[in-house]
Coordinates of N, CA and C in Angstrom, one line a residue:
X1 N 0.9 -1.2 0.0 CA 0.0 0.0 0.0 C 0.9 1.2 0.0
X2 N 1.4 1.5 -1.0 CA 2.4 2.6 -1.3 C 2.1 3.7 -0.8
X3 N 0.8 4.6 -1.3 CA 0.5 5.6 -1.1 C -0.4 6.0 0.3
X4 N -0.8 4.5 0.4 CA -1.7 4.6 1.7 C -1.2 5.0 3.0
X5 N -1.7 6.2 4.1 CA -1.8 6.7 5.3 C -1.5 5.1 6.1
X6 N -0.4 5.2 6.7 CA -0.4 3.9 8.0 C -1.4 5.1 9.1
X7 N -2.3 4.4 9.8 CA -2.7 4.8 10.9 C -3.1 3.6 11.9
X8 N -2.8 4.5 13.5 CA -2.3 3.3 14.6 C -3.5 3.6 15.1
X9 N -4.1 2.3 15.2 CA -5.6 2.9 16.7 C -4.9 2.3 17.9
X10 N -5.3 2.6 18.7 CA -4.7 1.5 20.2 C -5.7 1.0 20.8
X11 N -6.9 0.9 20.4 CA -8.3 0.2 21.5 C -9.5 0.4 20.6
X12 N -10.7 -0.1 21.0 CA -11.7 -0.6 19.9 C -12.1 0.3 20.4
X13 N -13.2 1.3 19.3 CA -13.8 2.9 19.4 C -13.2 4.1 19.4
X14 N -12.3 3.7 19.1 CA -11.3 5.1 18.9 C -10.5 5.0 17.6
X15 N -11.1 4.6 16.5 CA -10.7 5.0 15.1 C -10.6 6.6 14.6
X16 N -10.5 6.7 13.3 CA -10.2 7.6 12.9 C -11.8 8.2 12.2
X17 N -12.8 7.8 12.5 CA -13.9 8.8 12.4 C -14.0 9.6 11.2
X18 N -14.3 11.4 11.5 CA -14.3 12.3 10.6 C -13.3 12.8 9.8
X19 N -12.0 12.6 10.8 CA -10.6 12.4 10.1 C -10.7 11.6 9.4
X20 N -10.7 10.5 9.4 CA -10.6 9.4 8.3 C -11.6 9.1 7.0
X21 N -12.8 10.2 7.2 CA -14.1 10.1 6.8 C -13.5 11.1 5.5
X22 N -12.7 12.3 6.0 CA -12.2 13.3 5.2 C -11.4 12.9 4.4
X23 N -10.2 11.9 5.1 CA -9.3 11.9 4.1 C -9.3 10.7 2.9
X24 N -10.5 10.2 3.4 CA -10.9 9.2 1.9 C -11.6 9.6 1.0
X25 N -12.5 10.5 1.7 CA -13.4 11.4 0.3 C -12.2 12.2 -0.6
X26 N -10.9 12.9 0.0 CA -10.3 13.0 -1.0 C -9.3 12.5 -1.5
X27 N -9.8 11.3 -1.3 CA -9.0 10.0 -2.0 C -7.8 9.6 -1.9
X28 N -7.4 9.7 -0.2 CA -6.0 8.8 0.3 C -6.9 7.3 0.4
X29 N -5.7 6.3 0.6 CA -5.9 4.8 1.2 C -5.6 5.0 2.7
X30 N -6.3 4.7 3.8 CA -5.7 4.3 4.8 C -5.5 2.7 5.4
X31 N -4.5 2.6 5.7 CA -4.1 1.6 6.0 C -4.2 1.4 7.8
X32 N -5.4 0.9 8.1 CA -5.4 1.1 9.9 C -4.7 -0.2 10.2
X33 N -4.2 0.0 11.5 CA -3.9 -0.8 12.1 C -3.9 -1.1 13.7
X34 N -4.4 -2.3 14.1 CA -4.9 -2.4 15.1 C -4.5 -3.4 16.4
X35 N -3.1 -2.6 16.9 CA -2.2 -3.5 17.1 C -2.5 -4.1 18.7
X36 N -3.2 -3.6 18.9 CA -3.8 -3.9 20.6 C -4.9 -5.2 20.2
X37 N -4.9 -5.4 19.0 CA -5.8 -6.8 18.6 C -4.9 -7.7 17.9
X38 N -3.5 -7.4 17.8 CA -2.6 -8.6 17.0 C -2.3 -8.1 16.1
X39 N -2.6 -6.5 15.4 CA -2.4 -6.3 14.0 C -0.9 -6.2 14.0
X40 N 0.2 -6.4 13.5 CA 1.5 -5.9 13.2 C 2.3 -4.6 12.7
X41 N 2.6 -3.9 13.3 CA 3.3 -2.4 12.7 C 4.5 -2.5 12.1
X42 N 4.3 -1.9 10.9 CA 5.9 -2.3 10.3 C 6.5 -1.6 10.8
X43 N 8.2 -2.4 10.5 CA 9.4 -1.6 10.5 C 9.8 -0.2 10.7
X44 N 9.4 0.1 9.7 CA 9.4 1.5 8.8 C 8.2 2.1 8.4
X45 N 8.6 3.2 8.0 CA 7.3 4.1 6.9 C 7.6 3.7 5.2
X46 N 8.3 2.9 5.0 CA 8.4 2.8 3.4 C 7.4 2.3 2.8
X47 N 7.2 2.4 2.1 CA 6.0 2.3 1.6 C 4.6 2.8 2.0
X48 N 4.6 3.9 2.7 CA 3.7 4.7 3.2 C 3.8 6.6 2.9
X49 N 2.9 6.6 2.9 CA 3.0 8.4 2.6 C 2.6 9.2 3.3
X50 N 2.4 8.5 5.0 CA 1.7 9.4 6.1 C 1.9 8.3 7.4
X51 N 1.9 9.2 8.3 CA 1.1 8.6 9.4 C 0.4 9.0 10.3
X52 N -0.4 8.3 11.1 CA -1.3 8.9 11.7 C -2.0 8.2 13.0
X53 N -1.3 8.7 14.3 CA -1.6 8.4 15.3 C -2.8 8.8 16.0
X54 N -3.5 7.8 16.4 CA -5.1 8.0 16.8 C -4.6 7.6 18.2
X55 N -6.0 8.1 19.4 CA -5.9 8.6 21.1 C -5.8 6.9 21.3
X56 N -6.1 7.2 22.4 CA -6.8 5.8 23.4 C -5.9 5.8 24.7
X57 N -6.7 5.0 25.6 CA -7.0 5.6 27.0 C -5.3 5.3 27.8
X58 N -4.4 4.3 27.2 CA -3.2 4.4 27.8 C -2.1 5.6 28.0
X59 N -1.7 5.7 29.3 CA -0.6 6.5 29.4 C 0.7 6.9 28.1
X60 N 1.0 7.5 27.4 CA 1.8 7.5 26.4 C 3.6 6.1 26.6
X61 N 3.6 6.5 28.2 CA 5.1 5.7 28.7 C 4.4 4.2 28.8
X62 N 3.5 3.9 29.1 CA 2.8 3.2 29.4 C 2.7 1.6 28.7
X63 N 4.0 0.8 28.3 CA 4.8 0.1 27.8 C 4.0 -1.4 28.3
X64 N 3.8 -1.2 29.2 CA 3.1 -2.8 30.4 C 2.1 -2.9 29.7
X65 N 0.7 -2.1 29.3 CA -0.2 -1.7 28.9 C -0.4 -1.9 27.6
X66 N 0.3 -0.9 26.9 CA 0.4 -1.2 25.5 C 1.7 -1.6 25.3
X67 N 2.3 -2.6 24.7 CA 3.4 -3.1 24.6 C 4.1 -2.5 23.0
X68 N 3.0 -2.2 22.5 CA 3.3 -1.5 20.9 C 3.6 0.0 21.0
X69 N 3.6 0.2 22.1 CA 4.4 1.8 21.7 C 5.6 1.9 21.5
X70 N 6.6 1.1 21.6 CA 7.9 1.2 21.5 C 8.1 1.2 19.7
X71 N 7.4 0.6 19.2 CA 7.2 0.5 17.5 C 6.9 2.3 17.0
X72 N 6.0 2.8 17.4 CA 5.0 3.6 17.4 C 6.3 4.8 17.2
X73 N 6.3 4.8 18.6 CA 7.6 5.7 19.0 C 9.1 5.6 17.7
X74 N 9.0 4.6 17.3 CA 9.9 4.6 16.3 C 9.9 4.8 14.7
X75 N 8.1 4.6 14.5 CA 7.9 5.4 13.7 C 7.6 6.7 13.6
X76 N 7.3 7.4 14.9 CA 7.4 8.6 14.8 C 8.5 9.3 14.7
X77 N 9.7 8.7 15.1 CA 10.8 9.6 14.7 C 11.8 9.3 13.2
X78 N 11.1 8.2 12.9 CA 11.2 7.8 11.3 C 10.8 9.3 11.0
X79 N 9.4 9.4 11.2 CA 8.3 10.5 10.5 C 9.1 12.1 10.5
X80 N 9.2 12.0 11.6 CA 10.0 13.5 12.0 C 11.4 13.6 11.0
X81 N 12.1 12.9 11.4 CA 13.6 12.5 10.3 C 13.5 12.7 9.3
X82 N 12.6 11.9 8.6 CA 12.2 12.1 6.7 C 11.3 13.0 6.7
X83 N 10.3 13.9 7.3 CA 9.9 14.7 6.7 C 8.6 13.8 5.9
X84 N 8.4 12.7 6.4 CA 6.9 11.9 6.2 C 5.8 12.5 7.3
X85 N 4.8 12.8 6.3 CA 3.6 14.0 7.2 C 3.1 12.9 8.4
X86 N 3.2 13.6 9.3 CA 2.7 13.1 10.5 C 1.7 13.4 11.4
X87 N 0.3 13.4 11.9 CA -0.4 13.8 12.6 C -0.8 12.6 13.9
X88 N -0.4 13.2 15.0 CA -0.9 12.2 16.0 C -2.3 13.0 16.9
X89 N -3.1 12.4 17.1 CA -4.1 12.7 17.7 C -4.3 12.5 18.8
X90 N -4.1 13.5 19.9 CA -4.9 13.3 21.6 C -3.3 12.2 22.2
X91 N -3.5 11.0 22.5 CA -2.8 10.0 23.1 C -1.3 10.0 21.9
X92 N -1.7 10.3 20.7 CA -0.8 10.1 19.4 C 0.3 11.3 19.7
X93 N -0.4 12.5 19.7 CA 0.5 13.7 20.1 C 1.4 13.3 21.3
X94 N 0.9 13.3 22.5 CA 1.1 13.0 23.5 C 2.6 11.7 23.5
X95 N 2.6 10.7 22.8 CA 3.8 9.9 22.5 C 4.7 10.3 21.6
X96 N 4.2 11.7 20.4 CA 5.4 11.9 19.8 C 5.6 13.2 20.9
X97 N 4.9 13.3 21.4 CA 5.9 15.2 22.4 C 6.5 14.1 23.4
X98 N 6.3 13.3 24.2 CA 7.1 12.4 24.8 C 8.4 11.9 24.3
X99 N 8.4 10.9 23.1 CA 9.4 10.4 22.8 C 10.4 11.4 22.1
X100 N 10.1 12.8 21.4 CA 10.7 13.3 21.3 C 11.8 14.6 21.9
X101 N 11.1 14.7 23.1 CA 11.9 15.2 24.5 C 11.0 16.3 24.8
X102 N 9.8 16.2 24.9 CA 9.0 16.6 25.7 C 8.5 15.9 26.9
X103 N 7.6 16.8 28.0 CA 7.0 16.0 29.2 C 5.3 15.8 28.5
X104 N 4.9 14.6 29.5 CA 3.5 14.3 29.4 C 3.1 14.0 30.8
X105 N 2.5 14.9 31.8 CA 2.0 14.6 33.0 C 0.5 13.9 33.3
X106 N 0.2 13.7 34.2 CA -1.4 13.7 34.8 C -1.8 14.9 34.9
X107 N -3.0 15.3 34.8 CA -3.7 16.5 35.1 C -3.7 17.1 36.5
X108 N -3.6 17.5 37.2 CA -3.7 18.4 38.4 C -5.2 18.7 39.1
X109 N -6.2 18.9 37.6 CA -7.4 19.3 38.0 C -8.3 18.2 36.7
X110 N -9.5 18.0 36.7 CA -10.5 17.1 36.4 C -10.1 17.1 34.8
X111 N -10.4 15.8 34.4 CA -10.0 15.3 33.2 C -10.8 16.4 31.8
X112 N -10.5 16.8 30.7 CA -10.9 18.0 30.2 C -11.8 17.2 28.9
X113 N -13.3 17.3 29.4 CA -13.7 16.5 28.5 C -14.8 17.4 27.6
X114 N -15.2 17.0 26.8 CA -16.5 18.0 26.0 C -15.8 19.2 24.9
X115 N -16.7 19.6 24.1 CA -16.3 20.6 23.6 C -15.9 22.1 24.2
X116 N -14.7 22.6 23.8 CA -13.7 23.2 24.6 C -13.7 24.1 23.3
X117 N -13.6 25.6 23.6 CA -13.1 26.5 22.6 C -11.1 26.4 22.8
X118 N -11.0 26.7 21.5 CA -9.2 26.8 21.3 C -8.6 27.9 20.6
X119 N -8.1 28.4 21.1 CA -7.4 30.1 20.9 C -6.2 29.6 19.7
X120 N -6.0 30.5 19.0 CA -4.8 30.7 18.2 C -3.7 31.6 18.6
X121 N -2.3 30.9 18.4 CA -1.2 31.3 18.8 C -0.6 32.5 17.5
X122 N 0.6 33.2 17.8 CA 1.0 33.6 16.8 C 1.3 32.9 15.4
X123 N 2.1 31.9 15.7 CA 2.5 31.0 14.9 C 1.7 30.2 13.9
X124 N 0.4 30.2 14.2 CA -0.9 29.3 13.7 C -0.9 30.2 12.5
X125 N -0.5 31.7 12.1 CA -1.1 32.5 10.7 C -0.3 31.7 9.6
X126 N -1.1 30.9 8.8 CA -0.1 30.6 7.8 C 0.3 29.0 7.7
X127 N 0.3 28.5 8.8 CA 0.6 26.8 9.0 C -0.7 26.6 7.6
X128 N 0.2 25.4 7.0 CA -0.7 24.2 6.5 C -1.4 24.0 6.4
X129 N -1.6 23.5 8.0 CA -2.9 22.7 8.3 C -3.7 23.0 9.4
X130 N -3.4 24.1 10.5 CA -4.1 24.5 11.2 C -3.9 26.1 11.0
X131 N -3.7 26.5 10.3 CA -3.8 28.2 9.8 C -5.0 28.7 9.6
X132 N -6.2 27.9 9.3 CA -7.6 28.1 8.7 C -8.4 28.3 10.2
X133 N -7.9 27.3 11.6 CA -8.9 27.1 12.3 C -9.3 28.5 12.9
X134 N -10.6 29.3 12.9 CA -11.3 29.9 13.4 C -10.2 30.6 14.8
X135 N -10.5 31.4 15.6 CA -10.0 31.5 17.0 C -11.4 31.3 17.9
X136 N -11.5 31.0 18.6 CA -12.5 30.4 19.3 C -13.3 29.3 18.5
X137 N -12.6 28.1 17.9 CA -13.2 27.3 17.0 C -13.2 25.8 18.2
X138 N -14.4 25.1 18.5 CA -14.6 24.4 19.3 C -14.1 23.1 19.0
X139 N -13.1 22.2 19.9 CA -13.0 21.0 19.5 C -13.2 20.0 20.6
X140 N -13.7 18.9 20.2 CA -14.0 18.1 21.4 C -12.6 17.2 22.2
X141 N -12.8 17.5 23.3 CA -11.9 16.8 24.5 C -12.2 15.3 25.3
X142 N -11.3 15.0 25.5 CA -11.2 13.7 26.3 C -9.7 13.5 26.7
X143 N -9.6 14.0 27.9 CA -8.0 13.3 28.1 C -7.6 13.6 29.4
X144 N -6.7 12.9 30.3 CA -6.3 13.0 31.5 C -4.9 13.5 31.9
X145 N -4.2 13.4 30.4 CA -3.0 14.0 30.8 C -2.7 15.3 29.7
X146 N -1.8 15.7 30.2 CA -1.4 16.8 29.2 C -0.2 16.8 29.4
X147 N 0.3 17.5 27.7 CA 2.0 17.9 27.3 C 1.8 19.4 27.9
X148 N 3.0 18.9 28.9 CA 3.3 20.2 29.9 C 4.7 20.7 29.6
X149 N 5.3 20.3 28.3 CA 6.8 20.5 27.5 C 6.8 20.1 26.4
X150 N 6.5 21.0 25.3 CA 6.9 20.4 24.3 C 8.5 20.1 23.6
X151 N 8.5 19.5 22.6 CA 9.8 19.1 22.7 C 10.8 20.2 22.3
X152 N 11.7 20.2 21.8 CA 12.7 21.4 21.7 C 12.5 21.2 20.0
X153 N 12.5 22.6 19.7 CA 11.7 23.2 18.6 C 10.3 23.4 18.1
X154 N 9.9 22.5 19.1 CA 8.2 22.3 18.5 C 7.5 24.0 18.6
X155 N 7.0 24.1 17.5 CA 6.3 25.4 17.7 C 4.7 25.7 18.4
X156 N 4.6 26.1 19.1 CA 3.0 26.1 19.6 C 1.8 26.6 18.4
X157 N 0.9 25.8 18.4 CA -0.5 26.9 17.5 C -1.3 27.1 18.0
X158 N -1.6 26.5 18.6 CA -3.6 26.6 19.7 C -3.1 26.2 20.9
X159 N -3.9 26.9 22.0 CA -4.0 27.2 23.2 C -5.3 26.3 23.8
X160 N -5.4 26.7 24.9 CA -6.7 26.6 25.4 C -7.0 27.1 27.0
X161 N -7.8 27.1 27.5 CA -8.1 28.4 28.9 C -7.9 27.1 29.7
X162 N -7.7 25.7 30.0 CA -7.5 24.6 30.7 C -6.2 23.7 30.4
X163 N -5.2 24.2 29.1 CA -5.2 23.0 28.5 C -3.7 23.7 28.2
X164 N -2.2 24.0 28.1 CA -1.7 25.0 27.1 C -1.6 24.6 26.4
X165 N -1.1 23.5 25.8 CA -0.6 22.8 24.5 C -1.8 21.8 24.4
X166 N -2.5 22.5 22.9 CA -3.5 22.2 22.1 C -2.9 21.5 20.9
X167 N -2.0 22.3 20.2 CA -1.3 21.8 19.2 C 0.0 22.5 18.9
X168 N 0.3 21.6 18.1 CA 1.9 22.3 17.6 C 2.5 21.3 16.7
X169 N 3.5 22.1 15.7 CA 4.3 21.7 14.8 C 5.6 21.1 14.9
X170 N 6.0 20.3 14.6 CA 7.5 20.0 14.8 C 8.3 19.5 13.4
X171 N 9.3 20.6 13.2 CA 10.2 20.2 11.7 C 8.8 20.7 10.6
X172 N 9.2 20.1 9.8 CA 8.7 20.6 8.4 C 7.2 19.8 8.2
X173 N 7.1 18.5 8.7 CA 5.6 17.6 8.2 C 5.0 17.2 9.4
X174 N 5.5 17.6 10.8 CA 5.0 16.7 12.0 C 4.1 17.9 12.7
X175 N 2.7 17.5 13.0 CA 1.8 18.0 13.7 C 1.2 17.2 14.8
X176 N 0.9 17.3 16.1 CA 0.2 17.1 17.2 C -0.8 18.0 18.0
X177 N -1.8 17.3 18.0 CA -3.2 17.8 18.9 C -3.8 16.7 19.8
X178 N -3.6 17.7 20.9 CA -4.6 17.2 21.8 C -5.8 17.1 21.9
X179 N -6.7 17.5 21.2 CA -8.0 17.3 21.4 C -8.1 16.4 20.5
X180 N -9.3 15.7 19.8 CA -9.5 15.1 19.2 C -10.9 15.2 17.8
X181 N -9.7 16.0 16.9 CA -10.7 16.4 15.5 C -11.9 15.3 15.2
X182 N -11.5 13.9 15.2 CA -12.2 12.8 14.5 C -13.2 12.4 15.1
X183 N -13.8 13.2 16.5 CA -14.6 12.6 17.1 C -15.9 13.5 17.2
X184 N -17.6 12.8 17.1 CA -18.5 13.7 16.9 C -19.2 13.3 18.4
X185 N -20.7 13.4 18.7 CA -21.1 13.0 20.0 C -21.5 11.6 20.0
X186 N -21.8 10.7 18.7 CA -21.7 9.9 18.8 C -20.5 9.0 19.6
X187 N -19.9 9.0 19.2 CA -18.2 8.2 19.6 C -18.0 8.9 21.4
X188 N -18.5 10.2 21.6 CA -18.4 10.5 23.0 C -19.0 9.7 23.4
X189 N -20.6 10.0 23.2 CA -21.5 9.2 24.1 C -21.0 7.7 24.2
X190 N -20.1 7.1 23.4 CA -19.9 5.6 24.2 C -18.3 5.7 25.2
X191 N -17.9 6.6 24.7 CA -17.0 6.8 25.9 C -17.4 7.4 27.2
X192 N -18.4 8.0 27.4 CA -18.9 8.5 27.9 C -19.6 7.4 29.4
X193 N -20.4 6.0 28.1 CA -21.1 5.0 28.9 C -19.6 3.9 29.7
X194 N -18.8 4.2 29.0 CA -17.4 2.8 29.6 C -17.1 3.7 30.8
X195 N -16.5 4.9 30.3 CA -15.5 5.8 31.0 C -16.3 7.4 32.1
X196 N -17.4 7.2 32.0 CA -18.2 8.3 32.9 C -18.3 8.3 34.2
X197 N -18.1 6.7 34.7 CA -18.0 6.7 36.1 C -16.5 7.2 36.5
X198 N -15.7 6.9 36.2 CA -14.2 7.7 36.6 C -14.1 9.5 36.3
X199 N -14.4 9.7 35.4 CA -14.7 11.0 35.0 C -15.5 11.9 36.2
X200 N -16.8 11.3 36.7 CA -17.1 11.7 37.5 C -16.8 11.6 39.1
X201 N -16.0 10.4 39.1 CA -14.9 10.6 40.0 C -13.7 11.3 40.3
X202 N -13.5 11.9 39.3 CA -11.9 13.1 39.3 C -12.9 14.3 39.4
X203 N -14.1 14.6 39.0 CA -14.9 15.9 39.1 C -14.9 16.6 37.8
X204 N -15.1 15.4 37.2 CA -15.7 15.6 35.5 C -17.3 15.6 35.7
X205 N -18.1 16.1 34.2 CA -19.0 16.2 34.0 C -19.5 15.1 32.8
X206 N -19.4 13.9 32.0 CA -19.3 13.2 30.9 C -21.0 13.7 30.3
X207 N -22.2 13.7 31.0 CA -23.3 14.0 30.3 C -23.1 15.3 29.4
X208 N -22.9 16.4 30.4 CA -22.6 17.7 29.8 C -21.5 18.0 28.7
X209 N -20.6 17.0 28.9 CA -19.3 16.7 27.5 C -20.2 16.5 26.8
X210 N -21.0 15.2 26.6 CA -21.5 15.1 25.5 C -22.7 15.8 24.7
X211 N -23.6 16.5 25.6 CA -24.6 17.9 25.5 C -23.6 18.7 24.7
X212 N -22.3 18.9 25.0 CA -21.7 20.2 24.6 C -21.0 20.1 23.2
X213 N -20.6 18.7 22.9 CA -20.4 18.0 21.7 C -21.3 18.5 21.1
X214 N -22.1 17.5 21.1 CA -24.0 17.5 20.1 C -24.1 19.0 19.6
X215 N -24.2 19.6 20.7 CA -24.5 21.5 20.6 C -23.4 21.9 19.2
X216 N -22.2 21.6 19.4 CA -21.2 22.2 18.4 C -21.0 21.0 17.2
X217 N -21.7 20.1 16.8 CA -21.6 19.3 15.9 C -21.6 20.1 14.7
X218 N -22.5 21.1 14.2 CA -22.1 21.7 12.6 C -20.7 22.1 12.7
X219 N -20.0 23.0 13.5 CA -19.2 23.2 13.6 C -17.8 22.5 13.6
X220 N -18.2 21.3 14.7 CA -16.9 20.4 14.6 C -16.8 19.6 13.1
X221 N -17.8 19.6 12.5 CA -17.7 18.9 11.3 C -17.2 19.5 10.0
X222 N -17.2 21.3 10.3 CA -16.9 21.9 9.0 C -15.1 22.2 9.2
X223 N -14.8 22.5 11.0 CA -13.3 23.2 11.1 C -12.5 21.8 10.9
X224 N -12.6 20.6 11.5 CA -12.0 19.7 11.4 C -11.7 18.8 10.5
X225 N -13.1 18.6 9.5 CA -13.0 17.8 8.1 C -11.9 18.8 7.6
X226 N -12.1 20.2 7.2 CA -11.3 21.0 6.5 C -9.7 20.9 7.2
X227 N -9.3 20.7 8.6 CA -8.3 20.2 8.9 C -7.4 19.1 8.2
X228 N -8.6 18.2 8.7 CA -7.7 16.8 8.0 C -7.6 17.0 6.6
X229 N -8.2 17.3 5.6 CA -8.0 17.7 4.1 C -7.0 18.4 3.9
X230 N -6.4 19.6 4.8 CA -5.2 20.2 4.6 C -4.1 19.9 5.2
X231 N -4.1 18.5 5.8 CA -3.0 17.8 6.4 C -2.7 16.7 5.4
X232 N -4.1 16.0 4.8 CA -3.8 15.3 3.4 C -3.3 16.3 2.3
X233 N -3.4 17.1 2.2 CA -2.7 18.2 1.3 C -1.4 18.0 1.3
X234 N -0.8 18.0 2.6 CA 0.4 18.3 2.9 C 1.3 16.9 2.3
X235 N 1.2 15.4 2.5 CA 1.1 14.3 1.3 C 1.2 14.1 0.2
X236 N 0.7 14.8 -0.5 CA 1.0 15.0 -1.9 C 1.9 15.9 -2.1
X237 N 2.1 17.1 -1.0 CA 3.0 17.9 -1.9 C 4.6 16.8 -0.9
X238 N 4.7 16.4 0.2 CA 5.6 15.9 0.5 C 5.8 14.2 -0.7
X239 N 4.6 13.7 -1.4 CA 4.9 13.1 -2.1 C 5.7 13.4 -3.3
X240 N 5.1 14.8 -3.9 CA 5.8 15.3 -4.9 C 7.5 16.0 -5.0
X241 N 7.7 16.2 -3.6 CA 9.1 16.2 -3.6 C 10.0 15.2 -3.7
X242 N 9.2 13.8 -2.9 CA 10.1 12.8 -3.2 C 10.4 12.4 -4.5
X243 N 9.3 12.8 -5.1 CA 9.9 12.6 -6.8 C 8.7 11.1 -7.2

């Protein structure tokens, strides 16, 4: 699958959704893979023209758990190295700002779940692939830890009033976000039904996450499809350099 997107899920319900919904209507292959059920991660990125790390509920260091991050982690810095477009999503980000010398902590205060407005940085005028997003453009949350360091050079793009590092760039093809573009209230509300009793044990709210989803659904579907499209953008022109 030459041209096809490798993308990693780590647990069942946390696919690639509207991201992945986007980047087939404009006609990439994705190649998922689903290694927390036996699927196998290659070696390498050869034969691939992307990658794409999707969330799920393990700690990023978290090796006991998921035993395939050490793969993961090695194709991300394949990705970084060669300038193969890279987007990791929520838990995705979170292991490339880790492995590549950033921190990734626990939260301090209640897990940051539901739709969340996200501020734009200086840096954001002009990127790629997050240059378009709105400033106060809403995206949905789910997560318990946050990159409290990104790594050395990473540039910041989006903020957030709970959160600092929403997203950021690293090198020339590598992006990371914490929230999670691919996900609508659908996909919440079953996280919601596994994961709502703990949520509302740290002094989360999960019904109101997913109320607040539903509420911003036209919206999450127009800033984020248009995201992933201009990240698949970035693929073809990184394909066209390679010749």
């Amino acid at each position: 699958m030459r041209d096809a997107i490798l993308v990693v899920q780590h647990e069942d319900g946390t696919g690639p959704g509207l991201v992945g919904a986007a980047l087939a209507a404009d006609g990439h292959r994705l190649d998922l893979r689903h290694p927390w059920a036996g699927d196998p991660l290659p070696a390498s990125l050869a034969g691939h023209a992307g990658l794409l790390v999707l969330g799920g509920a393990a700690n990023c260091e978290d090796d006991a758990a998921a035993p395939w991050l050490p793969a993961v982690r090695a194709l991300i810095r394949e990705a970084v190295a060669d300038e193969v477009p890279l987007l990791g999503i929520c838990l995705g980000a979170q292991i490339a700002a880790s492995c590549l010398g950033g921190k990734v902590l626990p939260r301090s205060s209640p897990p940051e779940v539901g739709a969340v407005p996200l501020h734009r940085l200086p840096a954001v005028e002009g990127d790629p692939v997050l240059g378009a997003v709105p400033e106060g453009a809403r995206a949905a949350q789910w997560h318990w830890d946050d990159i409290v360091t990104l790594p050395p050079g990473a540039v910041p793009l989006l903020t957030g009033d709970a959160c600092t590092h929403q997203a950021f760039r690293l090198g020339a093809a590598a992006w990371g976000v914490q929230f999670h573009p691919e996900v609508l209230a659908e996909e919440l509300s079953a996280w919601a039904l596994s994961d709502g009793p703990s949520v509302r044990a740290a002094g989360g709210d999960p019904d109101a996450a997913v109320a607040s989803v539903r509420a911003a659904e036209p919206q999450l579907r127009a800033v984020w499809s248009a995201m992933a499209r201009a990240w698949g953008a970035t693929l073809r022109r990184a394909g066209d350099r390679r010749g």
